[in-house]
XYZ file of C-alpha atoms in Angstrom:
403
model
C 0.000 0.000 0.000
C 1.361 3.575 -1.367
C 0.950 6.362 1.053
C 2.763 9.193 2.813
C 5.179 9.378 5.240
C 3.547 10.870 8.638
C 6.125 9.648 11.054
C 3.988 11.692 14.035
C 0.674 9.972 13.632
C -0.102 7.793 16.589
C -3.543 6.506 17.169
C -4.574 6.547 20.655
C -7.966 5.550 21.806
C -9.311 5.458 25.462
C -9.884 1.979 25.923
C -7.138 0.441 23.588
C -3.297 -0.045 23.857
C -1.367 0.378 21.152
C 1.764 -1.655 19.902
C 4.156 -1.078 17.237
C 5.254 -3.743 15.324
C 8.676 -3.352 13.257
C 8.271 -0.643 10.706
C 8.799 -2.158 6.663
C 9.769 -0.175 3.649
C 7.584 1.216 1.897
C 8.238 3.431 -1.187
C 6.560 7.399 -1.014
C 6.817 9.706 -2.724
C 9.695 12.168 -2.262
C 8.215 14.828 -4.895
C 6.170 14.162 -7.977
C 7.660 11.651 -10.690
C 10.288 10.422 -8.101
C 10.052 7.475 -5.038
C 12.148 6.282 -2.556
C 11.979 3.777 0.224
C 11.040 4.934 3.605
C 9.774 3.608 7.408
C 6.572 4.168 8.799
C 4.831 2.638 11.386
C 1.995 -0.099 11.281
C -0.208 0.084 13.995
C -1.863 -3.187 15.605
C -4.362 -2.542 18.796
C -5.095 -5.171 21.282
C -8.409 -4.633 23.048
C -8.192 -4.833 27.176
C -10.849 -4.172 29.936
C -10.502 -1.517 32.463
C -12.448 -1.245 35.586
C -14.653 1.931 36.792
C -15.726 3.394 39.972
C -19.122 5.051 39.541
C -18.648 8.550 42.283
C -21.798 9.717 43.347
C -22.566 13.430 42.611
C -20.741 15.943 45.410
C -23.875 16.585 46.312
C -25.008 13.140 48.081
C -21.317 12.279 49.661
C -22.077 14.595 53.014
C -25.745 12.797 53.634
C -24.559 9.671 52.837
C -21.971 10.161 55.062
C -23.351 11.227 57.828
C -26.439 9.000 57.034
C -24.551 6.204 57.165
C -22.554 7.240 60.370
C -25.685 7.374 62.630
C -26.970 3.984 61.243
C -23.210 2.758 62.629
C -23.586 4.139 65.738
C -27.535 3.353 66.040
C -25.869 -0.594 65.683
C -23.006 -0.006 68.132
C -25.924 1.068 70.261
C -28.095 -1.805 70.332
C -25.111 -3.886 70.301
C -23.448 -2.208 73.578
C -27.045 -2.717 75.588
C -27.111 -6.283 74.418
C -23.393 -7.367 75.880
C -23.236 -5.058 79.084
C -26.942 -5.388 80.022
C -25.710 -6.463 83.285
C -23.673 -3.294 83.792
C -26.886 -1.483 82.857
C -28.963 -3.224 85.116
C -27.060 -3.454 88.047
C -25.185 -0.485 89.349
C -23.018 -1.240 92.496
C -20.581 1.266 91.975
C -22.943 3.790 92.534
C -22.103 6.582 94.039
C -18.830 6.087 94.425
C -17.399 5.190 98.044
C -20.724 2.539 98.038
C -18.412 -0.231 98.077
C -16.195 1.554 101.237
C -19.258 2.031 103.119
C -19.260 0.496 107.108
C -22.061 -0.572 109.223
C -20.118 1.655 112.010
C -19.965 4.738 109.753
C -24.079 4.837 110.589
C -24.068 3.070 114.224
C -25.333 4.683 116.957
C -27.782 7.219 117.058
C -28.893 7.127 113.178
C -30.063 3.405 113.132
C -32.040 4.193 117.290
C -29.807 1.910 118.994
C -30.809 -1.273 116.932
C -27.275 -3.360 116.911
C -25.994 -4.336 113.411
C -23.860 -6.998 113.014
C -21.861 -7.781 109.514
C -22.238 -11.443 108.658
C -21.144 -13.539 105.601
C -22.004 -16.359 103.889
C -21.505 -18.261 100.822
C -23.472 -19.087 97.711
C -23.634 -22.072 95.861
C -20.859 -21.514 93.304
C -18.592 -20.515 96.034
C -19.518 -16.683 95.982
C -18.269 -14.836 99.332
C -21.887 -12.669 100.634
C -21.844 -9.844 102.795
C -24.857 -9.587 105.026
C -26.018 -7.034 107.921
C -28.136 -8.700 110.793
C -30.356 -7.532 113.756
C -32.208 -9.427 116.080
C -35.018 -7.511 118.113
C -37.654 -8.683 120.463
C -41.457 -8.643 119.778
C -43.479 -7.840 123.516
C -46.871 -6.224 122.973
C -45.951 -2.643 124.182
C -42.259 -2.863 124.954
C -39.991 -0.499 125.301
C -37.239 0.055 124.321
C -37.034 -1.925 121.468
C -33.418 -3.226 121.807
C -34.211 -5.396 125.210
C -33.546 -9.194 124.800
C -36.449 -11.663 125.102
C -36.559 -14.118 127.892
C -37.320 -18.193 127.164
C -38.397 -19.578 123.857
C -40.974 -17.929 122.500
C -44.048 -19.227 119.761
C -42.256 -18.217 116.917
C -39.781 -16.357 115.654
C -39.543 -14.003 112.393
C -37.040 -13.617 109.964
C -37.343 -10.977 107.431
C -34.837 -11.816 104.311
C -34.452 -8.028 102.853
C -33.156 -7.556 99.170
C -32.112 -4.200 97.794
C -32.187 -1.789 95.099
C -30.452 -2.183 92.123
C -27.789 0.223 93.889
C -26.012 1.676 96.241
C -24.974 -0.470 99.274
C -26.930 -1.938 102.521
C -24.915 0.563 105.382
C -26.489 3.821 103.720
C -30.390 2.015 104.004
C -29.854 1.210 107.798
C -31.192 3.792 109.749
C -34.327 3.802 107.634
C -34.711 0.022 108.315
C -33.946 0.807 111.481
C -36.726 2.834 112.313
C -39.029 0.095 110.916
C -37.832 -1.993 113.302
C -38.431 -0.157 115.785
C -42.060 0.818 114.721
C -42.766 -2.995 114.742
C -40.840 -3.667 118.340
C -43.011 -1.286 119.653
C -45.993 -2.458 118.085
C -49.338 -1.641 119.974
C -52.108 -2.267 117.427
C -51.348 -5.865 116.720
C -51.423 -7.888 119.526
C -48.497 -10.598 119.165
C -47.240 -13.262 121.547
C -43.788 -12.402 122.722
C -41.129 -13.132 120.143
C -37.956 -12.493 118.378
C -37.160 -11.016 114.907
C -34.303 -11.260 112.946
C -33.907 -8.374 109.829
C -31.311 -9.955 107.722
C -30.282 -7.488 104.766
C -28.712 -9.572 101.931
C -25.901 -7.649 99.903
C -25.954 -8.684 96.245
C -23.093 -10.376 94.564
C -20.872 -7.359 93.909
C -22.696 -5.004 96.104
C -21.365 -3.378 99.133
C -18.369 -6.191 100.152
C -19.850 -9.201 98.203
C -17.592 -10.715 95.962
C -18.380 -11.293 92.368
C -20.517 -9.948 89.608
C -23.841 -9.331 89.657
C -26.449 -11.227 87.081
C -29.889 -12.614 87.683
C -28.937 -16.248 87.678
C -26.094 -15.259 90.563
C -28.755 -13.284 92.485
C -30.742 -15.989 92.382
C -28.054 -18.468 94.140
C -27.643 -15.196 96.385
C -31.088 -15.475 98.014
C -30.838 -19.028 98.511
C -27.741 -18.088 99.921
C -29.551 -16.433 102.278
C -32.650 -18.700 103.068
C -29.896 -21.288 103.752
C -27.663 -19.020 106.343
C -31.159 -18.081 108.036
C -32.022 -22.065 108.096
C -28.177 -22.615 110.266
C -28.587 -19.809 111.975
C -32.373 -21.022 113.619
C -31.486 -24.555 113.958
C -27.710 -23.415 116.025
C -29.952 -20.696 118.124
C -32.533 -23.515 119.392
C -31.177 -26.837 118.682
C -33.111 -30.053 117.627
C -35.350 -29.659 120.895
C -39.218 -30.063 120.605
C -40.231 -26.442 121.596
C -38.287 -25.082 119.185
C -39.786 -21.873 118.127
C -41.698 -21.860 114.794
C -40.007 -19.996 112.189
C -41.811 -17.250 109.862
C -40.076 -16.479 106.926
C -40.420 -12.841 105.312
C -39.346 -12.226 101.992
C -39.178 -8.124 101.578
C -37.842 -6.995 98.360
C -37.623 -3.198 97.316
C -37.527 -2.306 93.364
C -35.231 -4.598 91.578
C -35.632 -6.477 94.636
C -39.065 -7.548 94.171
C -37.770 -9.853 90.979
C -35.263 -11.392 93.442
C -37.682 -12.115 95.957
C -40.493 -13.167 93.413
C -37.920 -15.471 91.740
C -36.946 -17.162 95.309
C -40.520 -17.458 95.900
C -41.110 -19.217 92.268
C -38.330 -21.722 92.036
C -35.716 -21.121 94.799
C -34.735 -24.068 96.733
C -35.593 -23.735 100.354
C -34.316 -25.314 103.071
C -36.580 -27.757 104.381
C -39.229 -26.561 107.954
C -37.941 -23.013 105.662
C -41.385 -21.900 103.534
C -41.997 -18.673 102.732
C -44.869 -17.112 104.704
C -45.434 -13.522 102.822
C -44.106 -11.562 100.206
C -43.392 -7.491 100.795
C -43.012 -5.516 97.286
C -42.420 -2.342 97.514
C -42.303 -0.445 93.909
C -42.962 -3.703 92.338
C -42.708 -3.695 88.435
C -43.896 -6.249 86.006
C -40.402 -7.727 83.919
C -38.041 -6.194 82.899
C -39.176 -6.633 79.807
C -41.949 -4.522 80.554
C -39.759 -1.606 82.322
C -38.145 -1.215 78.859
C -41.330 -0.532 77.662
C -42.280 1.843 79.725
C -38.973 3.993 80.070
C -38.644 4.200 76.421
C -42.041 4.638 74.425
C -40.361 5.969 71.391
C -40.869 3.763 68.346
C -37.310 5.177 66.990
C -35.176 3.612 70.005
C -34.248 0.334 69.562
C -34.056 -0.466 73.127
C -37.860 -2.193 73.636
C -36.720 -4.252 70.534
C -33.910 -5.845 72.273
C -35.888 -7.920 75.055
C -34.720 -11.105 73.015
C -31.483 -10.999 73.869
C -32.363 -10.071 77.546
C -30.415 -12.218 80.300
C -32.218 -10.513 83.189
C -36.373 -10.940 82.896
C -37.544 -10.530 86.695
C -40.150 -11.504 85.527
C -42.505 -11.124 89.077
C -45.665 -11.599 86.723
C -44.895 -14.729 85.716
C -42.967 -15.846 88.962
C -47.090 -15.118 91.046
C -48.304 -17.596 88.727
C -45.660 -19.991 88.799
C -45.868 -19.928 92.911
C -49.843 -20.345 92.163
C -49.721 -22.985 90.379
C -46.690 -25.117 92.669
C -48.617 -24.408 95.696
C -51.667 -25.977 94.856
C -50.017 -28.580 93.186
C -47.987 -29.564 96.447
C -50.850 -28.694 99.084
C -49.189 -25.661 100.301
C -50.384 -22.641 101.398
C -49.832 -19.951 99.264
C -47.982 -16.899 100.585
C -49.512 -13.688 100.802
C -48.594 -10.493 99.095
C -48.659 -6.855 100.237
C -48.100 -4.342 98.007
C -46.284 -0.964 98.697
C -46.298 2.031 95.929
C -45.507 5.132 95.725
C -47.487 7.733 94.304
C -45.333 9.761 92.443
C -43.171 6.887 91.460
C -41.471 8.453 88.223
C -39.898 5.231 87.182
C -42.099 2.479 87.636
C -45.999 3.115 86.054
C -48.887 2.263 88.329
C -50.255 0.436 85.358
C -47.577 -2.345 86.830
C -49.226 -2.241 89.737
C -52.545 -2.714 88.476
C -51.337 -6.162 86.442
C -49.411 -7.265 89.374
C -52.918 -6.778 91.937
C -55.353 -8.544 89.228
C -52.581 -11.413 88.456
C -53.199 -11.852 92.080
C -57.086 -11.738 92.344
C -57.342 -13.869 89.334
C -54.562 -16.747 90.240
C -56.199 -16.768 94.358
C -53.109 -15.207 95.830
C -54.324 -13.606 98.642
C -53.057 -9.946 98.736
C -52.866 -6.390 99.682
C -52.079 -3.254 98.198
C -51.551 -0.032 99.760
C -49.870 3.231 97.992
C -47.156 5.980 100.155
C -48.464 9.040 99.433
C -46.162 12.093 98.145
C -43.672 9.611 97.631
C -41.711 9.372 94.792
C -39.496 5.532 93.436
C -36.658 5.960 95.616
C -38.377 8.068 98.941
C -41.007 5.112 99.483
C -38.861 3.752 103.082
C -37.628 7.017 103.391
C -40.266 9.335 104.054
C -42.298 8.926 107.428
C -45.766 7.124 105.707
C -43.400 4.681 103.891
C -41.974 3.545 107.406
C -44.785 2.998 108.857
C -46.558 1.510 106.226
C -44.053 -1.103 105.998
C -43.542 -1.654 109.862
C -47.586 -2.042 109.504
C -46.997 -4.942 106.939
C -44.132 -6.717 108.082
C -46.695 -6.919 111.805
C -49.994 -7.737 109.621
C -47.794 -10.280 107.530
C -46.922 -12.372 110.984
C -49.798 -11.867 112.210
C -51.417 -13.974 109.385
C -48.913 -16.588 109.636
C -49.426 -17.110 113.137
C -53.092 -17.244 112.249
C -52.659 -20.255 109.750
């Protein structure tokens, strides 16, 4: 093929590479009538594929970044809840020195000359409890309330006490204190001479408990409990046969109510050990339910999550379980009084309501009563709260000495 020299002509296409293959002679024309041989270049292409990145306009990178950041952190979110629930839930850190806190620090005058001693005892699994203990007498009338009774009496009352879901047990002494002293000097109900025992149980990494705190170790905590309450009746009287009767109290205070609902349901008592009444105070349905209730809003995820709950305290569920064993074994069931508050900003009197009808409607006998001006965490602490529950913990022994 005849044609002229253009030795600066270079095809280059986007998507092609280009190779040049050794250059022939070819005759051009050098002017016209005359030829002579000359190089140019033969082009060959080979075809390869290139990959593309498709950019979005400018204008969508900033939502779709910051889109897509709150979706990551909305996941980190639900994620966080899920695996440190327990940290959630349980808060025995809180405040700060609660773990430094001493019986002694609040001796004296502040808990009316009721005697505290710090016990211990040890779950199941080996867990290291803390406990605080005080054993007052029961006259009709008496005074003062820290005298000692004389001989064996009818019975004698132990009231198992289980917490909040934090702080420690030395800072809620003097409050208890004072309902102990409201029932020691007891006028309205008229009561045999007898002893009672208030045994506050410090949670599994509460106060000086060792461990960590979940519901499956709480529940090995209160049987814990029932158990050191069981030793400590049987080395007090012995084996004789006027051995006092004991009544067993089970008084559990917000997050406490679960516990004590969940000892009631399937805890394994010691036997001669049954549980003779139930005090809730702020009683809420699961916590399930709570989640419910603190968060409403359909955009937090946090309601959503109760599959992957490892804490239910689940008292709704736990009054019909204790329904149903009870008649099932011929035992009586225990009876339930009910203490709310009436400005409780954290637990809905609608839980109330459930819990009281779950009652009626299963044929647990109960009671309900409400603190008024009280708000969650003032319901032992103001002066209607105290004697409210002084009222119950006397009407609750009173009934079991009556069956």
């Amino acid at each position: 093929q005849w044609s002229r020299s253009h030795p600066e002509s270079f095809n280059h296409t986007r998507n092609h590479a280009t190779h040049l293959a050794p250059q022939p002679a070819i005759r051009a024309p050098v002017r016209p009538g005359s030829y002579r041989w000359v190089k140019t270049p033969i082009q060959r292409t080979y075809h390869c594929s290139r990959r593309s990145i498709h950019i979005p306009p400018v204008v969508y990178l900033a939502p779709l970044t910051f889109g897509g950041l709150l979706v990551g952190l909305y996941v980190w979110k639900c994620f966080m809840l899920v695996a440190f629930q327990n940290k959630i839930i349980y808060m025995p850190g809180f405040p700060p020195n609660s773990r430094s806190e001493r019986i002694a620090d609040y001796a004296g005058r502040q808990c009316g000359d009721i005697a505290w001693a710090d016990e211990r005892t040890e779950a199941a699994d080996g867990t290291d409890l803390a406990m605080a203990v005080a054993t007052i007498p029961l006259p009709k009338g008496s005074r003062p309330a820290v005298a000692s009774a004389q001989g064996h009496p009818k019975a004698h009352v132990y009231v198992l006490y289980f917490q909040g879901n934090a702080s420690s047990i030395p800072p809620r002494l003097p409050g208890l204190s004072w309902v102990l002293r409201a029932v020691s000097d007891n006028k309205a109900v008229d009561l045999s001479p007898m002893q009672l025992t208030f045994v506050c149980l410090s949670y599994r990494g509460f106060w000086t408990s060792r461990g960590r705190p979940s519901e499956k170790g709480l529940r090995l905590d209160a049987e814990a409990g029932v158990e050191w309450i069981a030793r400590y009746h049987k080395q007090k009287y012995g084996d004789s046969s006027d051995v006092p009767v004991p009544i067993l109290l089970v008084w559990g205070q917000s997050i406490g109510c679960g516990v004590a609902t969940n000892l009631a349901a399937t805890g394994r008592l010691p036997a001669g050990m049954p549980i003779s009444g139930l005090l809730l105070g702020t009683p809420f349905l699961s916590v399930k339910a709570m989640l419910e209730a603190l968060y409403p809003q359909k955009w937090l995820p946090y309601k959503r999550l109760w599959p992957f709950l490892r804490n239910h305290l689940d008292s709704e569920s736990n009054l019909k379980l204790i329904a149903k064993t009870c008649k099932e074994n011929g035992k009586k069931i225990p009876f339930v009084h009910m203490l709310e508050a009436e400005r409780d900003e954290i637990v809905p009197r609608e839980h109330g309501d459930v819990l009281y009808q779950k009652c009626i409607d299963l044929g647990v006998p109960v009671l309900r009563e409400t603190i008024p001006v009280a708000f969650h965490n003032e319901a032992i602490a103001r002066g209607d709260g105290k004697k409210l529950a002084a009222n119950a913990i006397l009407g609750l022994t009173k009934r079991a000495l009556d069956r």
